Short mmCIF file of C-alpha atoms in Angstrom, two decimals:
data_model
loop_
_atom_site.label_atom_id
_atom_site.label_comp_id
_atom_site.label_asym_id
_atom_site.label_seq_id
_atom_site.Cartn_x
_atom_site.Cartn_y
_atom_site.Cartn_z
CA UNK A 132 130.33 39.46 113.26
CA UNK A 133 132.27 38.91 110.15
CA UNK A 134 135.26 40.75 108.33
CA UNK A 135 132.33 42.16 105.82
CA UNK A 136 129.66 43.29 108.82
CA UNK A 137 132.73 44.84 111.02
CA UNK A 138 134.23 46.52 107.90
CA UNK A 139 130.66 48.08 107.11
CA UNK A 140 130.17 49.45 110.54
CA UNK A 141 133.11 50.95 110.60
CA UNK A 142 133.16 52.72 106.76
CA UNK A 143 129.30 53.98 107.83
CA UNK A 144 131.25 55.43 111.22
CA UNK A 145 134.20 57.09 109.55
CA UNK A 146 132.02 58.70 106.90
CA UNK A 147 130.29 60.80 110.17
CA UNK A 148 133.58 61.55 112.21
CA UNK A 149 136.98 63.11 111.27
CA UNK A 150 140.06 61.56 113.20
CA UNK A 151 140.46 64.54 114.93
CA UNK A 152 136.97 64.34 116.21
CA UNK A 153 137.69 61.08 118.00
CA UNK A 154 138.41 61.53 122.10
CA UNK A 155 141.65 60.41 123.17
CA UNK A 156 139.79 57.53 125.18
CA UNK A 157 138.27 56.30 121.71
CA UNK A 158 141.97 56.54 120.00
CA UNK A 159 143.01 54.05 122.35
CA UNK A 160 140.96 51.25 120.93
CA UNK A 161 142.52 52.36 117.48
CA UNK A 162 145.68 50.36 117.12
CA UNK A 163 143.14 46.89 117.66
CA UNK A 164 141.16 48.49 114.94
CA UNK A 165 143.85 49.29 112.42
CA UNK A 166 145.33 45.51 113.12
CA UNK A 167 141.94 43.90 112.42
CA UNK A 168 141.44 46.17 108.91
CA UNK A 169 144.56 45.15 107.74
CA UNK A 170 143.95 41.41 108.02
CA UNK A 171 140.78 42.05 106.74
CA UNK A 172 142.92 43.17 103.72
CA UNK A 173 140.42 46.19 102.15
CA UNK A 174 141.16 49.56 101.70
CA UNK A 175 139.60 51.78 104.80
CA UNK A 176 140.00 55.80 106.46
CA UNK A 177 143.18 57.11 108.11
CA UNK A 178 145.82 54.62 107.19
CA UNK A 179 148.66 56.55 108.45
CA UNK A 180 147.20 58.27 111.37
CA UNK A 181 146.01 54.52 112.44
CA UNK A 182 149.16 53.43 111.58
CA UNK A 183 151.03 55.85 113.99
CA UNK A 184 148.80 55.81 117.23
CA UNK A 185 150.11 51.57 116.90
CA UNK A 186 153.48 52.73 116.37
CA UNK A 187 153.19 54.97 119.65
CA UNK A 188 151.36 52.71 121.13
CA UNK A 189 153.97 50.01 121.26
CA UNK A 190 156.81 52.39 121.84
CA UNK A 191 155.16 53.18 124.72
CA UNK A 192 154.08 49.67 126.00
CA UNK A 193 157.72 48.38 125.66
CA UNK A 194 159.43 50.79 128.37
CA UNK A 195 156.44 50.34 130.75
CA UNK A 196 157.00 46.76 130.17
CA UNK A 197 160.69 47.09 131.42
CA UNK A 198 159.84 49.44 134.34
CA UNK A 199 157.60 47.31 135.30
CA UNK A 200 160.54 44.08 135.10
CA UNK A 201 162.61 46.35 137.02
CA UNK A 202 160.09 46.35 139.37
CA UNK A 203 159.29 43.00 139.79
CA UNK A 204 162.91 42.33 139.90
CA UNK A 205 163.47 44.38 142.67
CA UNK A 206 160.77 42.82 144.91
CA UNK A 207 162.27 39.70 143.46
CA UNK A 208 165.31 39.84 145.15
CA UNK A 209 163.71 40.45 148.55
CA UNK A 210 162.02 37.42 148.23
CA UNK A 211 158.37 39.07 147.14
CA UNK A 212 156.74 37.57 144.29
CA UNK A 213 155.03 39.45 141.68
CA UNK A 214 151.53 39.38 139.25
CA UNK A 215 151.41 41.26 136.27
CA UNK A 216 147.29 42.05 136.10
CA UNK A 217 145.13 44.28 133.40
CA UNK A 218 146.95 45.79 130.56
CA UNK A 219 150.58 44.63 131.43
CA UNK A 220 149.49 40.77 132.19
CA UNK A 221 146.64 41.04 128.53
CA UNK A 222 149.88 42.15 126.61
CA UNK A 223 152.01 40.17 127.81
CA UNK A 224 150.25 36.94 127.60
CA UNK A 225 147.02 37.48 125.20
CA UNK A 226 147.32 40.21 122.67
CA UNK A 227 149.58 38.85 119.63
CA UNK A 228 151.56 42.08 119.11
CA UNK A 229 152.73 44.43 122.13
CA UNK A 230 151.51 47.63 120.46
CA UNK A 231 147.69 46.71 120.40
CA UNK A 232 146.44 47.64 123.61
CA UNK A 233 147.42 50.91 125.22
CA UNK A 234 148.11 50.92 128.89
CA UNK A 235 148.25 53.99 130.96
CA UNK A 236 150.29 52.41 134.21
CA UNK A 237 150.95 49.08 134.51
CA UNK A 238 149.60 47.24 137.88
CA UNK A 239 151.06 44.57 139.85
CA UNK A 240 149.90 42.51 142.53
CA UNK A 241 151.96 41.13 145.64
CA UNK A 242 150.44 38.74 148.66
CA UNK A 243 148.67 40.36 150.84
CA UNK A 244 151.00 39.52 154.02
CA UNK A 245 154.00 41.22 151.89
CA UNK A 246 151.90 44.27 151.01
CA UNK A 247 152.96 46.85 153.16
CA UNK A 248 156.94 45.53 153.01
CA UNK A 249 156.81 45.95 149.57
CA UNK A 250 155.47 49.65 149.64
CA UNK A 251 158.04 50.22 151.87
CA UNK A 252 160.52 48.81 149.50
CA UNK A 253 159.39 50.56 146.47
CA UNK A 254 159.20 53.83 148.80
CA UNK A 255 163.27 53.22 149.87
CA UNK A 256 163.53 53.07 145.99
CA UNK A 257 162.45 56.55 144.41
CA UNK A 258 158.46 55.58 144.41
CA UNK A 259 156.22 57.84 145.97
CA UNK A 260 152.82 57.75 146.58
CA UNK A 261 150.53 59.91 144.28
CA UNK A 262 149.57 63.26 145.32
CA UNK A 263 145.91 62.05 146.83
CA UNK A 264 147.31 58.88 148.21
CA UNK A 265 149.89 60.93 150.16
CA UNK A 266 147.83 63.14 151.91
CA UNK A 267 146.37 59.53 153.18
CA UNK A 268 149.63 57.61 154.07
CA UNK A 269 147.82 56.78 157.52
CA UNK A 270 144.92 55.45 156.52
CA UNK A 271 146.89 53.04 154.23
CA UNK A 272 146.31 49.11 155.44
CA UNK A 273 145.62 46.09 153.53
CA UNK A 274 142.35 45.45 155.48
CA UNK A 275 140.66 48.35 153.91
CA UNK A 276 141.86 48.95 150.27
CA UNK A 277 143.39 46.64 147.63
CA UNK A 278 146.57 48.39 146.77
CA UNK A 279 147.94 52.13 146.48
CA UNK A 280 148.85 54.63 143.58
CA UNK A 281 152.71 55.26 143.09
CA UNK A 282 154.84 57.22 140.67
CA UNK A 283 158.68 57.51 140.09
CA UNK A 284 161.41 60.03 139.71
CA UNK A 285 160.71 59.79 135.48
CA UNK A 286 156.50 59.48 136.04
CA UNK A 287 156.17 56.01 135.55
CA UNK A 288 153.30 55.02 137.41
CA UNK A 289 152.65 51.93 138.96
CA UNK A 290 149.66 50.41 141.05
CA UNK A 291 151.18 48.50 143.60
CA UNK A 292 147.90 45.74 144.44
CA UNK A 293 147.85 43.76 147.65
CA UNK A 294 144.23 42.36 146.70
CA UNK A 295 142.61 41.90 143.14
CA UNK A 296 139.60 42.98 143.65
CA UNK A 297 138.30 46.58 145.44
CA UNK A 298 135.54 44.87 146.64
CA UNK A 299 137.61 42.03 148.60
CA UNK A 300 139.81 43.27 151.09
CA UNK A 301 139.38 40.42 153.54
CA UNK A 302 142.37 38.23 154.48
CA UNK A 303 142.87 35.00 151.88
CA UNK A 304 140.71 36.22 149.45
CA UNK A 305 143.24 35.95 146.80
CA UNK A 306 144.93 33.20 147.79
CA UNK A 307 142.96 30.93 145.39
CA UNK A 308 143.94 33.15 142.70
CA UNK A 309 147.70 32.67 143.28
CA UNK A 310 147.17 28.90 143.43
CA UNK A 311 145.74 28.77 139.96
CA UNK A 312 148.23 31.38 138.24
CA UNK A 313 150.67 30.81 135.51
CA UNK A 314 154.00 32.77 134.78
CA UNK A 315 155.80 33.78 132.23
CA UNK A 316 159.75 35.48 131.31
CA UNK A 317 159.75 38.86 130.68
CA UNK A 318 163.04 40.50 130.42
CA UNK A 319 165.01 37.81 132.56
CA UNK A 320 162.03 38.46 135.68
CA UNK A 321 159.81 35.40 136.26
CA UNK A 322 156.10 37.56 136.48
CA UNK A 323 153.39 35.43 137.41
CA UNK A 324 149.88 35.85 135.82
CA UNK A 325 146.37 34.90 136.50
CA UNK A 326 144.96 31.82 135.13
CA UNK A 327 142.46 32.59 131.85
CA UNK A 328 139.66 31.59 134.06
CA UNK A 329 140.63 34.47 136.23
CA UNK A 330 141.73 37.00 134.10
CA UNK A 331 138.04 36.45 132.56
CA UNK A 332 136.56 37.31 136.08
CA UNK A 333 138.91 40.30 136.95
CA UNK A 334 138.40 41.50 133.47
CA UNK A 335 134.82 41.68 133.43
CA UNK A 336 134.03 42.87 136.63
CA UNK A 337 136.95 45.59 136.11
CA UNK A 338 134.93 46.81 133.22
CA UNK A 339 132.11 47.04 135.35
CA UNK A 340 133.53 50.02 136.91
CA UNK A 341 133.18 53.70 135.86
CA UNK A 342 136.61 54.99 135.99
CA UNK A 343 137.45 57.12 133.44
CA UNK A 344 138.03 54.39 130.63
CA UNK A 345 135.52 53.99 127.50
CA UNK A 346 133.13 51.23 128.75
CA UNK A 347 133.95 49.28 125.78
CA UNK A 348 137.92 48.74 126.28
CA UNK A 349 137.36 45.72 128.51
CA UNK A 350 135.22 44.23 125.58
CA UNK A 351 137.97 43.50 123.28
CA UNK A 352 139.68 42.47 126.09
CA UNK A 353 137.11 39.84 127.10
CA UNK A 354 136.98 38.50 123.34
CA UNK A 355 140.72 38.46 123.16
CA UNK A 356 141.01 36.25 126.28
CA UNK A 357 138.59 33.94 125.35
CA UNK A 358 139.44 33.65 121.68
CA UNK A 359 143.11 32.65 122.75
CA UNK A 360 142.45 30.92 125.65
CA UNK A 361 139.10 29.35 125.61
CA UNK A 362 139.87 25.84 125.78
CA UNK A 363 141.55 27.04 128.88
CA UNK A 364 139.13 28.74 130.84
CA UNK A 365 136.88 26.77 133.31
CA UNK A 366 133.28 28.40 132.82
CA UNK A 367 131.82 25.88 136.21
CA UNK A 368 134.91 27.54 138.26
CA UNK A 369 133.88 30.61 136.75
CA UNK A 370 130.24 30.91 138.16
CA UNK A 371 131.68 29.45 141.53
CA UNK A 372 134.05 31.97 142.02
CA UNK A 373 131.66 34.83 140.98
CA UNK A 374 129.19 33.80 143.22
CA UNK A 375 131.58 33.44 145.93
CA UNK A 376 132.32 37.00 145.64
CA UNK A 377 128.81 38.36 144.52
CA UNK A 378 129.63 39.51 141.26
CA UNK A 379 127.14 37.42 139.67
CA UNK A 380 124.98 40.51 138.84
CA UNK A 381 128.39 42.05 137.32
CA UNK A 382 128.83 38.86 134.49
CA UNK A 383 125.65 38.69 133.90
CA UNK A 384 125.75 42.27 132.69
CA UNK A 385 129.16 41.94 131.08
CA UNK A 386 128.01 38.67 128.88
CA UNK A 387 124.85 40.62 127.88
CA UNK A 388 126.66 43.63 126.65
CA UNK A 389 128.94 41.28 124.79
CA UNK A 390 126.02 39.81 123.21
CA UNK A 391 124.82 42.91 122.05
CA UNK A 392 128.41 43.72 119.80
CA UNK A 393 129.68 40.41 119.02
CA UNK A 394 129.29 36.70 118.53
CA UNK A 395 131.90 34.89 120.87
CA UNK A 396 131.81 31.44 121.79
CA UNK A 397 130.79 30.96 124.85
CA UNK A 398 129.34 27.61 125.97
CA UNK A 399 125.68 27.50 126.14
CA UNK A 400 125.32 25.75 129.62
CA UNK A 401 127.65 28.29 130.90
CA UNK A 402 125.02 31.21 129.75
CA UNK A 403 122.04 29.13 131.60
CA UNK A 404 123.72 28.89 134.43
CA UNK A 405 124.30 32.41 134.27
CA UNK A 406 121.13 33.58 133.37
CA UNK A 407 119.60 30.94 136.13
CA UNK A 408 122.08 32.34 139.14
CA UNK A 409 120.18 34.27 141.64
CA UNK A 410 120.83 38.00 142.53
CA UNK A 411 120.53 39.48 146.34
CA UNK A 412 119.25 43.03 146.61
CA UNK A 413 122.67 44.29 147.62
CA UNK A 414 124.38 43.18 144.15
CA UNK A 415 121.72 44.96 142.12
CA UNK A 416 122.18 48.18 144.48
CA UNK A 417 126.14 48.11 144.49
CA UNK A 418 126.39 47.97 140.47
CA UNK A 419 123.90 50.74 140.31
CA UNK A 420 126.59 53.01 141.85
CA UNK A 421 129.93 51.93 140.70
CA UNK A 422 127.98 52.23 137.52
CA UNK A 423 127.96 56.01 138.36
CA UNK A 424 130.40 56.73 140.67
CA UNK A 425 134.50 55.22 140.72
CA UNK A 426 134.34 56.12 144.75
CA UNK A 427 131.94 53.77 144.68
CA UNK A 428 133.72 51.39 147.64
CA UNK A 429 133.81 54.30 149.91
CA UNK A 430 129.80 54.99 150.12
CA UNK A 431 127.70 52.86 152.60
CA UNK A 432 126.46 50.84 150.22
CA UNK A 433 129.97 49.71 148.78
CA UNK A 434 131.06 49.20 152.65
CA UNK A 435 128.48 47.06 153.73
CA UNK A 436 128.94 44.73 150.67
CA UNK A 437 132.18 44.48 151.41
CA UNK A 438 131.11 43.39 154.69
CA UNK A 439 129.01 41.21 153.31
CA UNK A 440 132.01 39.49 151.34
CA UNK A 441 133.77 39.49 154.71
CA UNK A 442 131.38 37.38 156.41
CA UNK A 443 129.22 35.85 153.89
CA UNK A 444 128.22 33.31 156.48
CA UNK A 445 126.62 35.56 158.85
CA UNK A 446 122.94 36.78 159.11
CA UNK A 447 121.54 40.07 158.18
CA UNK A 448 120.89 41.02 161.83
CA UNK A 449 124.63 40.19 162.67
CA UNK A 450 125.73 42.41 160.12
CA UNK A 451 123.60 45.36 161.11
CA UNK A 452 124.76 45.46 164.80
CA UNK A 453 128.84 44.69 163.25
CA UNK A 454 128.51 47.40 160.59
CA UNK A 455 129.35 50.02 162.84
CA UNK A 456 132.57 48.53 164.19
CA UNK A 457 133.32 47.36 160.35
CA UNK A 458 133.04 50.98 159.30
CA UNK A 459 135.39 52.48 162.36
CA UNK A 460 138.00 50.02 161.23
CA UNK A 461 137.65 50.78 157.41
CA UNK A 462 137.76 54.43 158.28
CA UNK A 463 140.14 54.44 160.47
CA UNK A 464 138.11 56.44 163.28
CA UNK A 465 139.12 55.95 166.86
CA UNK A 466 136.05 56.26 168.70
CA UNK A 467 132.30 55.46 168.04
CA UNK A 468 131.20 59.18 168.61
CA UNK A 469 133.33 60.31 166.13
CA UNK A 470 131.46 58.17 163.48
CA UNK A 471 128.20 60.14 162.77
CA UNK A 472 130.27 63.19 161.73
CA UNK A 473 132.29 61.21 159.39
CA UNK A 474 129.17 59.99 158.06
CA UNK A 475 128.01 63.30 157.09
CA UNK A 476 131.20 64.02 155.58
CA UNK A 477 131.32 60.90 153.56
CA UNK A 478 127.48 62.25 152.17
CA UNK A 479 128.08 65.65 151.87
CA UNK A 480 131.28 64.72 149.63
CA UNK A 481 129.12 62.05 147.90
CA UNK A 482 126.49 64.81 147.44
CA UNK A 483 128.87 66.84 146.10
CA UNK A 484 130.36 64.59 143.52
CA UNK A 485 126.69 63.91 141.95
CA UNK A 486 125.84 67.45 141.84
CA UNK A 487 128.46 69.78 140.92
#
C-alpha cells in the first residue's frame, strides 16, 4: 500500500488505542513502525515513546549480537562452523538499521554431525540447558529434535539448532541449505547465513507456527527479505524445496495472508505454481494443529509427518507397520509394551493443554 493508505490505517488505529494499551508482543513491531512514519515524513501519535522502544530495541540487539559472536567464535576455534538464522541472521543481513527488529534470543545453527559436540562445548563453557530441557537431557539426540534451549551465567539465551526445520530431523536434510548459504563479518567471527531463497522458506513456514509471537512479525519479515533481496531469491528452487519438505500447504497460506496486508512483488508464475501445487491430506491436518498448538511435533499427527519427510519414498502401508518403531525411537522408549502407556500420556497431556 502506499505512504498515504499505511499512514491512514495507522492514524484511524491510534485514535482507538492508547500506547499503554498495546501488548508487549504488539510493541515489538513498533520500532519498524516508527522508522517507516518518519520516512514517510508526516506528523503521527507517540513520537517519543516510539522513539524509545527503537532506542531499546537496538541497545538490546547490539549485546545479543556480540554474545552471540562470542559464541560462534568459540565453536569457531574447535573447528565448528556457525549459521546465524531468524532475528540475528534478518538483522544482520536484511533490516537497514540494527534496532528495527526486536529479538528475544538469538539462534544458531551447527551441522548436524557436530551437534551434540557443540552442546557439549557450550555446556564446558557456562551454558546450561533451560529449566524444561534439563529435566530431558536424555532424551536429547539429533534424530528426534532440531536443536535445544540454553541460557548463560548473565541470561543470555541462545538456541543452539542442529536442524532448521522442527519438522526435519532426518540425517542430510540441511545439507542443501549449507551448500547455498552466504556469510558475512560480524565482530571479527565469519557467521554464515542462509541464502534469500532460504531465509524466504524458513521464514514463512516459521511464521506458520503458534508460539507465542504475534502472527504478523514474520510478515514484515517476509516483505523485508524480498524487498532487499528479490532479485536474489530463486522462486522455481523455492517451490522445489517446499515440496520436498511438504510445506507447500504452509506458503500457500503465508503468500495469501500477505496478500491480504500488502502489495509485494512477487512474480506471477511463481503464485500459479503455487496456487496449482497439490496438497496431501497430512499437510492440511499438520497445519491445522501447529496452527493451535506449539507442541505440535510431539502429537501423532506431527510424528507421522515427520515420518513421512523421513521416507518420502515409501508407501502408506510401509509407513503404518514402521510407525511404531519410528515412534519408540523418537520417544526414546525401550520396549514395544511400554508404548501404549506413553501414548496415553502423550493424549492425556495433549488433552490437557486444549482444555485447561
Amino acid at each position: 500500500c502506499s505512504d498515504e493508505d499505511a499512514l491512514s490505517a495507522w492514524q484511524e488505529w491510534t485514535a482507538d488505542y492508547g500506547f499503554a494499551s498495546i501488548d508487549e508482543k504488539t510493541r515489538d513491531l513498533m520500532p519498524l513502525v516508527h522508522s517507516n512514519l518518519k520516512r514517510a515524513g508526516a506528523e503521527y501519535a507517540w513520537p517519543k515513546q516510539l522513539e524509545h522502544r527503537g532506542h531499546l530495541c537496538q541497545f538490546v540487539n547490539r549485546d545479543r549480537i556480540r554474545v552471540m559472536a562470542d559464541v560462534v567464535g568459540l565453536l569457531a576455534d574447535a573447528g565448528i562452523p556457525c549459521m546465524a538464522l531468524k532475528g540475528a541472521a534478518l538483522i544482520l543481513a536484511y533490516y537497514e538499521e540494527l534496532g528495527l527488529r526486536p529479538m528475544g534470543d538469538f539462534d544458531i545453527l551447527v551441522p548436524t554431525e557436530q551437534g551434540e559436540r557443540a552442546l557439549a562445548l557450550l555446556q564446558e563453557h557456562q551454558w546450561k540447558l533451560c529449566e524444561m530441557m534439563a529435566e530431558k537431557e536424555a532424551e536429547i539426540a539429533t534424530d528426534a529434535m532440531p536443536g535445544v534451549n540454553l541460557v548463560n551465567h548473565a541470561d543470555d539465551k541462545c538456541d543452539l539448532h542442529w536442524h532448521i526445520f522442527h519438522d526435519c530431523c532426518f540425517p542430510d536434510a540441511d545439507l542443501v541449505f549449507w551448500d547455498q548459504a552466504t556469510s558475512l563479518k560480524c565482530h571479527g567471527q565469519r557467521v554464515w547465513l542462509l541464502s534469500p531463497t532460504d531465509m524466504l522458506l524458513h521464514t514463512c513456514v516459521h511464521g506458520s507456527m503458534r508460539n507465542g509471537a504475534p502472527v504478523t512479525r514474520w510478515i514484515p519479515d517476509v516483505v523485508t527479505i524480498i524487498k532487499t533481496s528479490g532479485s536474489q531469491i530463486d522462486w522455481e528452487r523455492l517451490l522445489e524445496e517446499a515440496r520436498a519438505r511438504s510445506f507447500i500447504y504452509i506458503l500457500q497460506h503465508a503468500f495469501q495472508a500477505m496478500d491480504e496486508v500488502l502489495e509485494v512483488a512477487i512474480p506471477e508464475g511463481f503464485r500459479v505454481r503455487l496456487a496449482d501445487s497439490p496438497v496431501a491430506l497430512r499437510e492440511r491436518l499438520e497445519y491445522s494443529v501447529r496452527r493451535r498448538d506449539k507442541n505440535y511435533k510431539f502429537t501423532l499427527i506431527g510424528r507421522w509427518c515427520q515420518l513421512s519427510r523421513y521416507y518420502p519414498e515409501r508407501g502408506f502401508c510401509w509407513k503404518v507397520l514402521n510407525f511404531p518403531s519410528f515412534l519408540n525411537t523418537v520417544w526414546h522408549v525401550r520396549r514395544y509394551r511400554d508404548l501404549v502407556p506413553y501414548l496415553f500420556k502423550v493424549g492425556f497431556l495433549y488433552g490437557w493443554r486444549h482444555l485447561s
